[in-house]
Tab-separated table of C-alpha atoms and ligand atoms in Angstrom:
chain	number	residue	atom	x	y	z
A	40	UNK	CA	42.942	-83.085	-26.176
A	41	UNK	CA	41.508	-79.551	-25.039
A	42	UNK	CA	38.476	-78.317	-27.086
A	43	UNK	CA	40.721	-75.314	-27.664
A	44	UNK	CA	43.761	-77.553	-29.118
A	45	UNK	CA	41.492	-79.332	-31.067
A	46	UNK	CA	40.580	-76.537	-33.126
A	47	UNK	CA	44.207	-75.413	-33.230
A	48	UNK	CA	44.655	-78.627	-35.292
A	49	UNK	CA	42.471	-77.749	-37.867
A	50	UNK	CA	40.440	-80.563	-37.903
A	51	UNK	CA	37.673	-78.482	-37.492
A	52	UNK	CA	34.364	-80.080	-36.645
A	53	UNK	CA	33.059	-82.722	-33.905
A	54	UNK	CA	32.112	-84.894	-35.645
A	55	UNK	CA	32.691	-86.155	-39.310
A	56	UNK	CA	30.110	-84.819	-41.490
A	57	UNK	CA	27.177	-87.555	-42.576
A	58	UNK	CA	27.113	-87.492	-46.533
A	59	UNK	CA	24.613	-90.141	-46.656
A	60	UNK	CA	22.571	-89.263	-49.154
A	61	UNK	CA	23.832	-88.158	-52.655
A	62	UNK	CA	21.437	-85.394	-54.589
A	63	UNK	CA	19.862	-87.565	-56.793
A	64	UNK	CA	18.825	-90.051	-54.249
A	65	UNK	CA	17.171	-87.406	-52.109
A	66	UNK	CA	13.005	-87.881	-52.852
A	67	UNK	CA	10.815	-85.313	-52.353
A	68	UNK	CA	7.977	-85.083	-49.812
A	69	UNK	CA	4.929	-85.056	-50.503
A	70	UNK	CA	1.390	-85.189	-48.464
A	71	UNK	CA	3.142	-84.121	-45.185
A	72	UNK	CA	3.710	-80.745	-45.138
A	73	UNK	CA	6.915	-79.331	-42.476
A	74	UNK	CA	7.769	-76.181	-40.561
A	75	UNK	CA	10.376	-75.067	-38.988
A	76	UNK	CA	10.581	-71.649	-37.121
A	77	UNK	CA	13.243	-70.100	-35.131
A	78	UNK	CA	12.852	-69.682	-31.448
A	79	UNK	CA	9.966	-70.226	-29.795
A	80	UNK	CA	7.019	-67.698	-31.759
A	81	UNK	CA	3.840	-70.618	-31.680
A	82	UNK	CA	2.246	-67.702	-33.259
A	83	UNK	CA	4.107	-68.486	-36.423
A	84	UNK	CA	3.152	-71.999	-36.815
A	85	UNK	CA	-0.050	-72.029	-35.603
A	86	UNK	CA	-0.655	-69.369	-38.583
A	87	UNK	CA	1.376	-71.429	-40.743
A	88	UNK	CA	-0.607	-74.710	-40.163
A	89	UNK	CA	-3.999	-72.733	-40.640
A	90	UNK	CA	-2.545	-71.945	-44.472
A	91	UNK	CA	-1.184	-75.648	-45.156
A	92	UNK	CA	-4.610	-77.090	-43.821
A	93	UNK	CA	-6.535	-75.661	-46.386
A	94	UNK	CA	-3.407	-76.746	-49.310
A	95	UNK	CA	-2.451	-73.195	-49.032
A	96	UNK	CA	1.256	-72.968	-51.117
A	97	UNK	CA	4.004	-72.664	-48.747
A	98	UNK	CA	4.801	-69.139	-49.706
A	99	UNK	CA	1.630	-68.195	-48.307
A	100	UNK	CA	2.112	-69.962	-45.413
A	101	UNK	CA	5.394	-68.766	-44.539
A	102	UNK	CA	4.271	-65.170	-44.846
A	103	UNK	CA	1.521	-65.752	-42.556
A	104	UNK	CA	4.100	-67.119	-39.873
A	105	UNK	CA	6.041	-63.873	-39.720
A	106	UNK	CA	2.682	-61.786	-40.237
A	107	UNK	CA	1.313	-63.413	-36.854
A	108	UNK	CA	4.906	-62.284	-35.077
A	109	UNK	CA	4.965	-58.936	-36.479
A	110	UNK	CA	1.288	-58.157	-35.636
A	111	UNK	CA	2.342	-58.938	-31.970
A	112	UNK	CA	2.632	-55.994	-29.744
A	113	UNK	CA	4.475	-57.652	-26.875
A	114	UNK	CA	6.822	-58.988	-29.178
A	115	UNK	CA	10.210	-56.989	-29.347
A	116	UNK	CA	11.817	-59.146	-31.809
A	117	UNK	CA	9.988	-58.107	-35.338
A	118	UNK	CA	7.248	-55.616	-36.361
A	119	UNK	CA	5.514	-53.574	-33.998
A	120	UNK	CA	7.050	-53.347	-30.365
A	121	UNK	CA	10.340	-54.512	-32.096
A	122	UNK	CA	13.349	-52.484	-29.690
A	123	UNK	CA	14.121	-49.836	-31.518
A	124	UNK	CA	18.115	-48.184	-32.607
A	125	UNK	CA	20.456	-46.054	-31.164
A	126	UNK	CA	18.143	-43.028	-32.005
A	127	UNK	CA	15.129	-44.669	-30.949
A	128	UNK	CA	13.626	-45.250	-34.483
A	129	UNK	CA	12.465	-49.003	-35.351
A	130	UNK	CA	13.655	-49.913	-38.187
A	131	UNK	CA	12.574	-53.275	-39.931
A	132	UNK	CA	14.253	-55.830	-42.182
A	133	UNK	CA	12.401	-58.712	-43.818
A	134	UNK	CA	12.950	-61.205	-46.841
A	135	UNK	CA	10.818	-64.404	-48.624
A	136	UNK	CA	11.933	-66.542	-51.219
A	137	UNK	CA	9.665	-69.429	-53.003
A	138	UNK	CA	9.963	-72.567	-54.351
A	139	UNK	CA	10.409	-70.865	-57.813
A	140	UNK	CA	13.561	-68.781	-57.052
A	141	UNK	CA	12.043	-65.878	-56.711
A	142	UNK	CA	12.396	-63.709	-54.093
A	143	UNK	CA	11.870	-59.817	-52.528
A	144	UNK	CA	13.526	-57.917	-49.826
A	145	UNK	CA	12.785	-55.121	-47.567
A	146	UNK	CA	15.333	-53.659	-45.294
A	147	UNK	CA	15.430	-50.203	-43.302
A	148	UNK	CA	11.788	-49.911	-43.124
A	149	UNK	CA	10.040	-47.989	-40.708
A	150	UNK	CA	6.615	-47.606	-39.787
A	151	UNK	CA	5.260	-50.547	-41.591
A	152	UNK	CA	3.633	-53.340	-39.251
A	153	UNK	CA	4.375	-56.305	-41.572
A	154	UNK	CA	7.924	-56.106	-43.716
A	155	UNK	CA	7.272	-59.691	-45.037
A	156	UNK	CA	4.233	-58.669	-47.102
A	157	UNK	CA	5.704	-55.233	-48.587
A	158	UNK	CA	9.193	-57.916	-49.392
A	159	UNK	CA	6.499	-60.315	-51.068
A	160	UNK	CA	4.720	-57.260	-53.066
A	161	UNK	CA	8.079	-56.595	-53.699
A	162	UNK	CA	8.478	-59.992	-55.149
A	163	UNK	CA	5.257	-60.204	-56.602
A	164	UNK	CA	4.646	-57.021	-58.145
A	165	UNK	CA	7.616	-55.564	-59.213
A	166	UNK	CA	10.906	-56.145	-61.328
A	167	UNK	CA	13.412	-55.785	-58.210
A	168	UNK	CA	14.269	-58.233	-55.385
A	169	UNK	CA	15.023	-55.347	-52.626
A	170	UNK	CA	13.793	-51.559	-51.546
A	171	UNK	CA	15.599	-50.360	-48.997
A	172	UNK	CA	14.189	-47.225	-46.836
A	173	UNK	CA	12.228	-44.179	-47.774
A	174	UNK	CA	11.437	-45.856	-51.177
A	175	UNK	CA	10.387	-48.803	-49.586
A	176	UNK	CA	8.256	-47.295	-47.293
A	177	UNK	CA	6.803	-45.380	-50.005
A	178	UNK	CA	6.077	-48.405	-52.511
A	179	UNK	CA	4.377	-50.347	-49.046
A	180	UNK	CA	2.627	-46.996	-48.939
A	181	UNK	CA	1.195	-47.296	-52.546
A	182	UNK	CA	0.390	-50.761	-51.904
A	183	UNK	CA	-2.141	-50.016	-49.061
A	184	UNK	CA	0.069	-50.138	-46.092
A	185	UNK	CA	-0.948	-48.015	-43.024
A	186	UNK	CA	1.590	-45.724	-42.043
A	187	UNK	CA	1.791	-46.972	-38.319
A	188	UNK	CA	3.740	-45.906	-34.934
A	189	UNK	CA	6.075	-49.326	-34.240
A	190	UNK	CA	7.935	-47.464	-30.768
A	191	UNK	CA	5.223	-48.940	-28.321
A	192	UNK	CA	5.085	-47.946	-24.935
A	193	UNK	CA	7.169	-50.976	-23.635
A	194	UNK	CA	9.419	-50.455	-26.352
A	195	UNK	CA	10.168	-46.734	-25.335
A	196	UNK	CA	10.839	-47.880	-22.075
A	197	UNK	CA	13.558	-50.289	-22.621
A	198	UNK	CA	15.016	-48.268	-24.925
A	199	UNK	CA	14.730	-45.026	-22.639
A	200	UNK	CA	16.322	-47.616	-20.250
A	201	UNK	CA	19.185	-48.467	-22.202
A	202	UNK	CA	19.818	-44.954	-22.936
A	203	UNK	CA	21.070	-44.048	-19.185
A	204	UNK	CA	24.322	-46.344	-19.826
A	205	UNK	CA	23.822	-47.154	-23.302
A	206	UNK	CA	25.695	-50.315	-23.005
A	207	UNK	CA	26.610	-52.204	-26.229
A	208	UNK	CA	24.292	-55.569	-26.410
A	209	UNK	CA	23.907	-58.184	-29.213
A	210	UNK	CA	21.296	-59.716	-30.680
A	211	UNK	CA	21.698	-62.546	-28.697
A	212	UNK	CA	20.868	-60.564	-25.732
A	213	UNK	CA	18.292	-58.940	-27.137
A	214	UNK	CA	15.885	-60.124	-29.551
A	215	UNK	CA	15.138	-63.169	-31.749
A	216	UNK	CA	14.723	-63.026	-35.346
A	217	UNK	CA	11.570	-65.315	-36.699
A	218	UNK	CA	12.714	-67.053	-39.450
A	219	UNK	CA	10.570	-69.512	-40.982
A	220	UNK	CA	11.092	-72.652	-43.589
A	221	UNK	CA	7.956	-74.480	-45.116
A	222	UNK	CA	6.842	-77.469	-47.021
A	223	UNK	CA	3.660	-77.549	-48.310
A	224	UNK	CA	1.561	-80.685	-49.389
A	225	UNK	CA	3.037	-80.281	-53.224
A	226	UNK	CA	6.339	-80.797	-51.357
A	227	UNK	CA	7.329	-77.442	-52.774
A	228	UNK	CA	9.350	-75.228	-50.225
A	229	UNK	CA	9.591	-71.332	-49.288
A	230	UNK	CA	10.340	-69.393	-46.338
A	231	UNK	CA	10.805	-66.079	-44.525
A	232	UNK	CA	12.309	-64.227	-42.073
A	233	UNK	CA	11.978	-60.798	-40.470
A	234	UNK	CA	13.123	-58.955	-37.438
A	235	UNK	CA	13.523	-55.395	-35.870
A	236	UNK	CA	17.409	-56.379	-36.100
A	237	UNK	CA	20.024	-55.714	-33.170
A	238	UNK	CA	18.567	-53.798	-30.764
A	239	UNK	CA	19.710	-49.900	-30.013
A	240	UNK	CA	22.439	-50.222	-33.467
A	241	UNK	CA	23.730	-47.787	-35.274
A	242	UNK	CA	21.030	-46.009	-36.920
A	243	UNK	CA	20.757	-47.336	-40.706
A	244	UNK	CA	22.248	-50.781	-39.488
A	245	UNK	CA	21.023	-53.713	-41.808
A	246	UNK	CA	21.513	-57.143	-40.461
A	247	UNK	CA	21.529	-60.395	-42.882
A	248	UNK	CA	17.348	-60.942	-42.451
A	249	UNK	CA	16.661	-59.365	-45.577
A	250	UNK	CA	19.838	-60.302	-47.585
A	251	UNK	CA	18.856	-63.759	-49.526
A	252	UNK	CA	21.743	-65.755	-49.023
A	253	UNK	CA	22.628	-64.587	-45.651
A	254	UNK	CA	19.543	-64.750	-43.578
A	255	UNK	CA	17.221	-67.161	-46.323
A	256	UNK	CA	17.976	-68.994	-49.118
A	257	UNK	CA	15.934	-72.108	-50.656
A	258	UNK	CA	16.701	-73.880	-53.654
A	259	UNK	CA	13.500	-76.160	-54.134
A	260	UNK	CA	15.314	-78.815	-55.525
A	261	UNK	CA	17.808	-79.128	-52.414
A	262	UNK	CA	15.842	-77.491	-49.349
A	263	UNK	CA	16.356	-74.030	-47.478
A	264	UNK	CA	18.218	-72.398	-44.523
A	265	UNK	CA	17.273	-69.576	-42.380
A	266	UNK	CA	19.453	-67.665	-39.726
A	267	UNK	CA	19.000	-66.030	-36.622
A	268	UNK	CA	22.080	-64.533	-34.358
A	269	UNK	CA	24.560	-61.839	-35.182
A	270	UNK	CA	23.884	-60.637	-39.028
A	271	UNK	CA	26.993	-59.493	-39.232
A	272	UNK	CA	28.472	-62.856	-38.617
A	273	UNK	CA	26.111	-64.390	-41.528
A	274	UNK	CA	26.585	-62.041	-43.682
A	275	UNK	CA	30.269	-62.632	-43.956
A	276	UNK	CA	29.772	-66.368	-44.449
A	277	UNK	CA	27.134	-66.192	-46.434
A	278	UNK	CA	25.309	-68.643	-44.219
A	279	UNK	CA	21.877	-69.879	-45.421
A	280	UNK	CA	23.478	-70.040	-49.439
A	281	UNK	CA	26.153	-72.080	-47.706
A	282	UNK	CA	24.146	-74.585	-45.271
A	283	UNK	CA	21.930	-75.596	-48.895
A	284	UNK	CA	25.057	-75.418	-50.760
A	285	UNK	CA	26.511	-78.395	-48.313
A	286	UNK	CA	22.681	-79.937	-48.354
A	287	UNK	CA	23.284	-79.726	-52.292
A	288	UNK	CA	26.578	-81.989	-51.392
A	289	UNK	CA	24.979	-84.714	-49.383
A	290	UNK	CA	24.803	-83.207	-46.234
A	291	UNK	CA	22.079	-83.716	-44.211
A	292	UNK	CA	20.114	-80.334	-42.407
A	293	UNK	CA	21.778	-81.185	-39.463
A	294	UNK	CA	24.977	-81.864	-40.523
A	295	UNK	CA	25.318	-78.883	-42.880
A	296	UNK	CA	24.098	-76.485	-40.013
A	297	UNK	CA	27.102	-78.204	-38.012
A	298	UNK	CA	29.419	-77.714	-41.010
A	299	UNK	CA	28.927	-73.775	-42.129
A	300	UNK	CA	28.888	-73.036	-38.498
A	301	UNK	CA	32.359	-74.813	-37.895
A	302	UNK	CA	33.741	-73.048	-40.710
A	303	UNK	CA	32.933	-69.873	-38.688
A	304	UNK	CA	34.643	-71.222	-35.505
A	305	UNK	CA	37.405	-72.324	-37.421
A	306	UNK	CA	37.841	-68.540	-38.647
A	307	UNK	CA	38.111	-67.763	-34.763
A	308	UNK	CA	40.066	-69.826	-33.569
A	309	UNK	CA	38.000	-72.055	-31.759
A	310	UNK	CA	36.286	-69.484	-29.836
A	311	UNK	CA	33.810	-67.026	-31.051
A	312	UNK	CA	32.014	-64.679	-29.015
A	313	UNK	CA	28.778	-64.069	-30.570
A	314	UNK	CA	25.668	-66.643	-31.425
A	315	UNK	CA	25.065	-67.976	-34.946
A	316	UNK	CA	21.711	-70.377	-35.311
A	317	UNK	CA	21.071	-72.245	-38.461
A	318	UNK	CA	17.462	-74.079	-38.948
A	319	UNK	CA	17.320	-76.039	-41.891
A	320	UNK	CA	14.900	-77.703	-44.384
A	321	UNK	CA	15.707	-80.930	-47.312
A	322	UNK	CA	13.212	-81.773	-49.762
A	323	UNK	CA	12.754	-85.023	-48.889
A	324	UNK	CA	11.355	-83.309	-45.474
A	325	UNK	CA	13.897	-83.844	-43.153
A	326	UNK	CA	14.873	-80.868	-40.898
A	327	UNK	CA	17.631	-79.812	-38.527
A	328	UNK	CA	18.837	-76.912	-36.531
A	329	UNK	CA	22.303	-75.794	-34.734
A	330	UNK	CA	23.815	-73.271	-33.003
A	331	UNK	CA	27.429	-71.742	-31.747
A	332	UNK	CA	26.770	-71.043	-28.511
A	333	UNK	CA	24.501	-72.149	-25.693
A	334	UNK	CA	21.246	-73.596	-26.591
A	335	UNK	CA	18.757	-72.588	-29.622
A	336	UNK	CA	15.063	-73.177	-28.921
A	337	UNK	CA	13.274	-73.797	-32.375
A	338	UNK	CA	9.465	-74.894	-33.398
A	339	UNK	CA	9.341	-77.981	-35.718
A	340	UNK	CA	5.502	-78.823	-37.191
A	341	UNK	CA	4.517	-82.158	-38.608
A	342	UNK	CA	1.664	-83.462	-39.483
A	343	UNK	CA	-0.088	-80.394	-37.444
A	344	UNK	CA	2.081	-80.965	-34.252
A	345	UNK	CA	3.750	-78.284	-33.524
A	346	UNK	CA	6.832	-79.505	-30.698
A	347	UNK	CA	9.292	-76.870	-29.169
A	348	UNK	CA	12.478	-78.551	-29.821
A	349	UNK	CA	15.937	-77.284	-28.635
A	350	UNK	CA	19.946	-78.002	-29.369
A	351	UNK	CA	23.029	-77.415	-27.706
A	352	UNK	CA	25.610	-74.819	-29.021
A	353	UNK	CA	28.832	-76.877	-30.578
A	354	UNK	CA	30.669	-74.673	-28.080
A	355	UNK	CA	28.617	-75.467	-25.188
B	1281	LIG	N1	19.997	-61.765	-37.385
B	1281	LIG	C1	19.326	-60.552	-37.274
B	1281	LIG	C2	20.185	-59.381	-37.290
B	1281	LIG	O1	21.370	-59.475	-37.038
B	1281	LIG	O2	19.678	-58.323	-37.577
């Protein structure tokens, strides 16, 4: 049978799903702390591990991991030097979430080096989960953020590039999001994600990074997901609330990555055109990744190793 007919039958999937372990027989790790990051930012790890080495809380740790991204210039994927929109602006979108359930947002921010610590203030220090905008530029503002020029000079130029055709790209061809899921020595999980979003969109475009649910969700009795890959895509499937949903059902990281993204090929027919990636993190430490299309390049840290790991797209 044809890939194609195979999906035509219904029986969506390539393999069957592994529900080996039911919830309650799931243990929790302790001792070694875990991260996974998206792509390949070492940045983001090595910051993490310098947090979780001195039994810094995996909140604080995951923060730091996007921090260490967004405070690179030469990096076009998140914070400053991200590629900018349609209009040249950059325009930022960011979300953490703790063991605890709590969580803050940040999305269509602009000239604010680090969107993960104004979505943690948010978090932190006020009753809301997400500013959007001018007001969230002007809470980071009153919280001591620099107002700060993100449009660096290789950022101008690709985008000044892109504007003699101005062809339609997606994120896949043009950025990364860094999306990050931690466990620290207490075995308690968090995680973060943040990201210019799709390069050269529609000005006031929000992608699922700073939607919890979409682009993060943890539930520190199950584990957490993280997304990278067309927003739009996640957003509609809910992804990371669905990948620990399945984890909630005895699936394990890998196998619910596999799961909520064959739902998504399912709802094309076989044969979507875009890139989804799932990482993903169960409390008893074990983590997985997964991806539509191609191959996803991811970071995986344990017990201070940091290895560049990579998987092949289901479609591939
Ligand atoms: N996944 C990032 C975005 O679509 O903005």
């Amino acid at each position: 049978m044809k890939r194609r007919d195979f999906f035509k039958t219904g029986l969506v999937g390539f393999s069957l799903p592994s529900l080996t372990k039911a919830k309650s027989d799931v243990k929790r790790n302790k001792k070694k702390p875990v991260i996974i990051t998206t792509h390949n930012f070492p940045k983001a790890n090595a910051a993490a591990v310098k947090v979780l080495n001195k039994y810094g809380a995996s909140m604080d740790a995951a923060e730091a991991a996007c921090m260490a991204v967004e405070a690179d210039e030469k990096n076009s994927n998140a914070g400053i030097g991200s590629l900018p929109d349609e209009d040249g602006r950059v325009t930022l979108d960011s979300c953490v979430m703790d063991s605890n359930g709590n969580c803050g947002s940040v999305a269509f921010l602009q000239n604010i080096v680090h969107p993960v610590s104004v979505a943690r203030k948010i978090m932190d220090d006020t009753k809301h989960v997400m500013l959007v905008g001018k007001g969230a530029k002007k809470f980071a503002v009153s919280k001591g953020f620099r107002h700060t020029n993100l449009l660096t000079k290789d950022s101008r130029n690709a985008w000044m590039k892109w504007q003699k055709n101005r062809v339609e790209m997606t994120p896949h061809d043009t950025h990364d999001t860094c999306a990050t899921l931690i466990q620290d020595h207490n075995g308690n999980i968090s995680g973060a994600c943040t990201t210019g979003g799709w390069a050269y969109k529609m000005h006031g475009r929000v992608g699922d990074s700073p939607l919890i649910g979409s682009g993060l969700f943890i539930d520190n009795n199950v584990g957490g997901a993280a997304a990278t890959g067309l927003g739009e895509e996640v957003i509609k499937s809910s992804g990371s609330f669905l990948v620990v949903e399945l984890m909630r059902q005895g699936y394990d990281p890998v196998s619910a990555c596999n799961e909520a993204l064959n739902r998504i090929i399912s709802s094309y027919n076989g044969n979507p055109d875009f890139q989804i990636c799932y990482i993903a993190i169960s409390k008893d430490g074990e983590v997985g990744a997964a991806c539509l299309k191609w191959a996803f390049p991811h970071l995986i840290t344990k017990s201070g190793i940091t290895k560049l790991k990579s998987v092949k797209g289901l479609l591939s």
